Amino acid sequence: MSNIHRIQWFDQQIRESGYPNSRLLAQQFEISVRQAQRDIEYMIVSLRAPLLYIAKYRGYCYEDKTYVLPLLYMTEEEKRVLQYLVFRYSQYNYDNAAPVRRVGQLLARFTDGEEDGSAGRLPVFNASPRLMQNVQLLSYAIQNRLTVQAVYKDGNEETALLLCPLKLVAQYNTDYLITYCKQQNKERMLRLDCIGLVSLTDTTFEPNLAERVKWEDDTVPVRKPFTAKVALPKPLEGKAWNGFAIRAVQGLNYEIEFYDADLFMQHLLAAEWAELLSPGWLRLKLQNKCRRILERLNDEGAESMDQAPNG
């Protein structure tokens, strides 16, 4: 049950002069006293409830009797969005990870309070409807050990797969599904943003499959970030450059950490900078990309000239 219902019950007990405490809250909803105390702390810190403990009654009342709880009702659609936010925040592992994960824990209190195997992280993300829908379907499949049919796009190739989804994980701004592929008879780690249509089947897989799966080294993303040295046209304030961790080296030279080269190149194409100092392989990769863009533009320009009417 969501802690929304527990908080509403606690509030009602106070208004009826019942002087509730963590022990009564735990007994009422069959939860631990520690979890009940976290609900009370949440009311104080996040909901600004003026709770006052009365030792005589061993329970709480409102110091300000005019206080009312903020609106806590959510529609099912809002709850699904919130569950996705919990998925994206809870495993964030960059700078200031502790407060970001704390946000995920606080948001989780407004969901149904059930583990769905979809813990994740996020400071910046694109909550596309398809991705959110797939997270919901795959979470349900993981809970109920259902095989799913999915279309997976790897480059320009699309493949229909029959999967036993085991876990949703987040690694360096990318979400993955850890799964066992029945057709290929091997374990795989698939990018969620490359999974297209997902449909549940009524076939279950064995409960200990996740325990038996051993992952190959090449299925796990690289953990150590790349580092680029970039000269900027003016000093940069803060420790991030449009989401990328950055630190000053000397003068206007900065070191930027990144994990996805293609994503970082897209950023370089849009951002303002003076010189890409290193690494050499990234300079070459960016030069080749720009060269291909120019070639396409030149080809399109020549074609337009050929098709232009004489006059």
Coordinates of C-alpha atoms in Angstrom, one line a residue:
M1 CA 0.0 0.0 0.0
S2 CA 1.2 3.5 -0.8
N3 CA 2.4 5.7 2.1
I4 CA -0.2 8.2 0.9
H5 CA -2.9 6.1 2.6
R6 CA -0.8 5.8 5.8
I7 CA -0.2 9.6 5.9
Q8 CA -3.9 10.3 5.4
W9 CA -4.7 7.8 8.2
F10 CA -2.1 9.4 10.5
D11 CA -3.5 12.9 9.7
Q12 CA -7.1 11.7 10.5
Q13 CA -6.0 10.2 13.8
I14 CA -4.4 13.5 14.8
R15 CA -7.6 15.4 14.0
E16 CA -9.6 13.0 16.1
S17 CA -7.2 13.6 19.0
G18 CA -6.0 10.0 18.8
Y19 CA -2.3 11.0 19.3
P20 CA -0.9 8.5 16.9
N21 CA 2.7 7.4 16.9
S22 CA 5.0 5.2 14.8
R23 CA 4.0 2.0 16.7
L24 CA 0.3 2.5 16.1
L25 CA 1.0 3.4 12.4
A26 CA 3.1 0.2 12.1
Q27 CA 0.4 -1.9 13.7
Q28 CA -2.4 -0.4 11.5
F29 CA -0.7 -1.1 8.2
E30 CA 1.5 -4.1 9.2
I31 CA 4.7 -2.4 8.4
S32 CA 7.9 -2.0 10.5
V33 CA 8.2 0.7 13.1
R34 CA 11.2 2.0 11.3
Q35 CA 9.2 2.4 8.0
A36 CA 6.4 4.1 10.0
Q37 CA 9.0 6.5 11.5
R38 CA 10.2 7.4 8.0
D39 CA 6.6 8.3 7.1
I40 CA 6.4 10.6 10.1
E41 CA 9.8 12.2 9.1
Y42 CA 8.5 12.6 5.6
M43 CA 5.5 14.5 6.9
I44 CA 7.7 16.8 8.9
V45 CA 10.5 17.5 6.3
S46 CA 8.6 17.3 3.0
L47 CA 5.0 18.1 3.8
R48 CA 5.9 20.7 6.4
A49 CA 3.5 19.2 8.9
P50 CA 3.8 21.0 12.3
L51 CA 4.0 17.7 14.3
L52 CA 4.5 18.0 18.0
Y53 CA 5.2 15.0 20.2
I54 CA 3.2 15.0 23.5
A55 CA 5.0 12.8 26.0
K56 CA 1.9 12.6 28.2
Y57 CA -0.1 10.8 25.4
R58 CA 3.0 9.2 23.8
G59 CA 1.8 10.5 20.4
Y60 CA 1.6 13.4 18.0
C61 CA -0.6 16.4 17.5
Y62 CA -0.5 19.4 15.3
E63 CA 1.1 22.5 16.9
D64 CA -0.8 24.6 14.3
K65 CA -4.3 23.2 14.0
T66 CA -5.0 25.1 10.8
Y67 CA -2.5 22.9 8.9
V68 CA -3.9 20.8 6.1
L69 CA -2.2 18.1 4.1
P70 CA -1.3 19.1 0.5
L71 CA -3.2 17.3 -2.3
L72 CA -1.7 13.8 -2.5
Y73 CA -4.1 12.2 -5.0
M74 CA -2.6 11.0 -8.3
T75 CA -4.1 9.6 -11.4
E76 CA -2.9 6.2 -12.7
E77 CA -1.1 8.0 -15.6
E78 CA 0.7 10.3 -13.1
K79 CA 1.7 7.3 -11.0
R80 CA 3.2 5.6 -14.1
V81 CA 5.2 8.7 -14.8
L82 CA 6.3 8.9 -11.2
Q83 CA 7.4 5.2 -11.2
Y84 CA 9.5 6.0 -14.3
L85 CA 11.1 8.9 -12.5
V86 CA 11.9 6.6 -9.5
F87 CA 13.5 4.2 -12.0
R88 CA 15.7 6.9 -13.5
Y89 CA 16.8 8.6 -10.2
S90 CA 17.4 5.8 -7.8
Q91 CA 20.7 4.4 -9.2
Y92 CA 22.3 7.7 -10.3
N93 CA 26.1 7.4 -9.8
Y94 CA 27.6 10.6 -11.0
D95 CA 28.5 13.7 -8.9
N96 CA 26.2 14.4 -6.0
A97 CA 24.8 10.9 -6.2
A98 CA 23.6 10.7 -2.6
P99 CA 21.0 13.6 -2.9
V100 CA 19.8 12.5 -6.3
R101 CA 19.2 8.9 -5.0
R102 CA 17.5 10.5 -2.0
V103 CA 15.1 12.2 -4.4
G104 CA 14.4 8.8 -6.0
Q105 CA 13.6 7.3 -2.5
L106 CA 11.3 10.2 -1.7
L107 CA 9.4 9.8 -5.0
A108 CA 9.1 6.1 -4.4
R109 CA 7.0 6.8 -1.4
F110 CA 4.2 8.1 -3.6
T111 CA 4.1 4.9 -5.7
D112 CA 2.5 1.6 -4.7
G113 CA 5.6 0.8 -2.6
E114 CA 6.2 -2.5 -4.4
E115 CA 9.6 -3.5 -5.8
D116 CA 9.3 -3.9 -9.6
G117 CA 13.0 -4.5 -10.4
S118 CA 13.1 -1.2 -12.2
A119 CA 15.4 0.9 -10.1
G120 CA 17.4 3.4 -12.1
R121 CA 18.9 6.9 -12.2
L122 CA 18.9 10.2 -13.9
P123 CA 19.7 13.8 -14.0
V124 CA 18.7 14.5 -17.6
F125 CA 16.6 12.2 -19.7
N126 CA 14.0 11.9 -22.4
A127 CA 10.9 10.3 -21.0
S128 CA 9.4 9.2 -24.3
P129 CA 6.0 7.5 -24.1
R130 CA 7.3 4.4 -25.9
L131 CA 10.2 4.0 -23.4
M132 CA 7.9 4.5 -20.4
Q133 CA 5.5 2.0 -21.8
N134 CA 8.2 -0.6 -22.4
V135 CA 9.5 0.0 -18.8
Q136 CA 6.0 -0.7 -17.5
L137 CA 5.6 -3.9 -19.6
L138 CA 9.0 -5.2 -18.9
S139 CA 8.7 -4.5 -15.1
Y140 CA 5.5 -6.5 -15.1
A141 CA 7.2 -9.4 -17.0
I142 CA 10.0 -9.4 -14.5
Q143 CA 7.7 -9.6 -11.6
N144 CA 5.6 -12.4 -13.1
R145 CA 8.5 -14.2 -14.9
L146 CA 6.8 -13.9 -18.3
T147 CA 8.6 -14.2 -21.6
V148 CA 8.1 -11.3 -24.0
Q149 CA 8.4 -10.8 -27.7
A150 CA 10.3 -7.7 -28.7
V151 CA 11.8 -6.0 -31.8
Y152 CA 15.4 -4.9 -31.2
K153 CA 17.1 -2.4 -33.5
D154 CA 20.9 -2.8 -33.7
G155 CA 22.2 -0.2 -36.1
N156 CA 20.1 -0.5 -39.3
E157 CA 19.1 -4.1 -38.5
E158 CA 15.9 -5.0 -36.7
T159 CA 15.5 -8.5 -35.1
A160 CA 12.5 -10.1 -33.5
L161 CA 13.5 -11.7 -30.2
L162 CA 11.9 -14.0 -27.6
L163 CA 13.2 -12.8 -24.2
C164 CA 13.2 -13.8 -20.6
P165 CA 13.6 -10.4 -18.9
L166 CA 15.5 -10.5 -15.7
K167 CA 16.4 -7.0 -14.6
L168 CA 16.3 -3.4 -15.6
V169 CA 19.6 -1.5 -14.9
A170 CA 21.1 1.9 -15.6
Q171 CA 24.7 2.5 -16.7
Y172 CA 26.0 5.9 -17.5
N173 CA 23.0 7.7 -18.8
T174 CA 21.7 4.7 -20.7
D175 CA 19.1 2.2 -19.6
Y176 CA 19.5 -1.6 -20.2
L177 CA 17.5 -4.7 -20.0
I178 CA 19.3 -7.8 -18.7
T179 CA 17.6 -10.7 -20.3
Y180 CA 18.0 -14.3 -21.5
C181 CA 17.4 -14.6 -25.3
K182 CA 15.8 -17.9 -26.0
Q183 CA 16.5 -17.9 -29.8
Q184 CA 20.2 -17.2 -29.4
N185 CA 20.4 -19.4 -26.2
K186 CA 22.5 -16.8 -24.4
E187 CA 22.3 -13.9 -22.0
R188 CA 22.3 -10.4 -23.3
M189 CA 22.2 -6.8 -22.2
L190 CA 19.9 -4.7 -24.5
R191 CA 19.6 -1.0 -24.6
L192 CA 16.1 0.1 -23.7
D193 CA 16.0 2.9 -26.3
C194 CA 16.7 0.3 -29.0
I195 CA 13.8 -1.9 -28.1
G196 CA 10.7 -1.2 -30.2
L197 CA 7.5 -3.1 -29.9
V198 CA 7.1 -5.2 -26.8
S199 CA 4.4 -7.7 -26.2
L200 CA 3.8 -10.1 -23.3
T201 CA 3.2 -13.8 -23.7
D202 CA 1.5 -16.2 -21.4
T203 CA 4.6 -18.4 -21.1
T204 CA 6.6 -18.2 -17.8
F205 CA 10.3 -19.1 -17.3
E206 CA 12.0 -20.8 -14.4
P207 CA 12.4 -18.7 -11.3
N208 CA 16.1 -19.4 -10.8
L209 CA 17.1 -18.4 -14.3
A210 CA 18.6 -15.1 -13.1
E211 CA 20.8 -17.0 -10.6
R212 CA 22.2 -19.3 -13.3
V213 CA 23.0 -16.6 -15.8
K214 CA 26.7 -15.5 -15.9
W215 CA 27.4 -12.4 -18.0
E216 CA 30.2 -12.2 -20.5
D217 CA 32.6 -9.3 -20.2
D218 CA 31.7 -7.8 -23.5
T219 CA 28.0 -7.4 -22.5
V220 CA 28.8 -4.9 -19.7
P221 CA 29.3 -1.3 -20.5
V222 CA 32.7 0.2 -19.9
R223 CA 32.8 1.7 -16.5
K224 CA 35.8 4.0 -16.8
P225 CA 35.0 7.3 -18.6
F226 CA 36.8 8.8 -21.5
T227 CA 38.4 12.2 -20.9
A228 CA 38.5 15.0 -23.5
K229 CA 40.5 18.2 -23.2
V230 CA 38.7 21.2 -24.7
A231 CA 39.6 24.9 -24.9
L232 CA 36.5 27.1 -24.3
P233 CA 36.0 30.7 -25.6
K234 CA 35.3 32.0 -22.1
P235 CA 35.5 30.8 -18.4
L236 CA 32.8 28.3 -17.4
E237 CA 31.1 28.4 -14.1
G238 CA 30.1 25.3 -12.2
K239 CA 31.2 21.7 -12.5
A240 CA 29.1 20.6 -15.6
W241 CA 29.1 21.6 -19.3
N242 CA 25.5 20.9 -20.4
G243 CA 25.4 17.8 -18.2
F244 CA 29.0 16.6 -18.8
A245 CA 31.3 16.6 -15.8
I246 CA 34.0 19.2 -16.3
R247 CA 37.0 20.5 -14.4
A248 CA 39.4 23.4 -15.1
V249 CA 43.0 22.5 -16.1
Q250 CA 44.7 25.7 -17.0
G251 CA 43.4 29.0 -18.2
L252 CA 40.5 28.3 -20.6
N253 CA 41.4 24.6 -21.0
Y254 CA 39.0 22.1 -19.4
E255 CA 38.8 18.3 -19.0
I256 CA 35.4 16.7 -19.7
E257 CA 34.4 13.2 -18.8
F258 CA 32.1 11.2 -21.1
Y259 CA 31.0 7.6 -21.7
D260 CA 29.3 7.7 -25.1
A261 CA 31.5 9.1 -27.9
D262 CA 28.6 9.6 -30.3
L263 CA 26.5 11.5 -27.7
F264 CA 29.5 13.7 -26.8
M265 CA 30.1 14.5 -30.5
Q266 CA 26.5 15.6 -30.9
H267 CA 27.2 17.9 -28.0
L268 CA 30.3 19.3 -29.6
L269 CA 28.5 20.0 -32.8
A270 CA 26.0 22.1 -30.9
A271 CA 28.1 23.7 -28.2
E272 CA 30.5 26.6 -28.3
W273 CA 34.2 25.8 -27.9
A274 CA 37.5 27.0 -29.3
E275 CA 39.6 23.9 -29.8
L276 CA 39.4 20.1 -29.2
L277 CA 42.9 19.4 -27.8
S278 CA 42.5 15.7 -27.1
P279 CA 42.1 12.7 -27.4
G280 CA 43.3 12.3 -31.0
W281 CA 40.9 9.5 -31.8
L282 CA 38.0 11.8 -30.9
R283 CA 39.4 14.6 -33.1
L284 CA 39.6 12.2 -36.0
K285 CA 36.1 10.8 -35.4
L286 CA 34.7 14.3 -35.3
Q287 CA 36.6 15.4 -38.5
N288 CA 35.3 12.3 -40.3
K289 CA 31.7 13.1 -39.2
C290 CA 32.0 16.7 -40.3
R291 CA 33.6 15.6 -43.6
R292 CA 30.7 13.3 -44.3
I293 CA 28.2 16.1 -43.6
L294 CA 30.0 18.4 -45.9
E295 CA 30.1 15.8 -48.7
R296 CA 26.3 15.3 -48.4
L297 CA 25.8 19.1 -48.5
N298 CA 28.0 19.4 -51.5
D299 CA 26.2 16.5 -53.3
E300 CA 22.8 18.0 -52.6
G301 CA 24.1 21.4 -53.8
A302 CA 25.4 20.0 -57.1
E303 CA 22.1 18.1 -57.6
S304 CA 20.1 21.2 -57.0
M305 CA 22.2 23.1 -59.6
D306 CA 21.7 20.3 -62.2
Q307 CA 18.0 20.4 -61.6
A308 CA 17.7 24.2 -61.8
P309 CA 16.0 25.5 -65.0
N310 CA 18.2 27.2 -67.6
G311 CA 17.5 30.9 -68.0

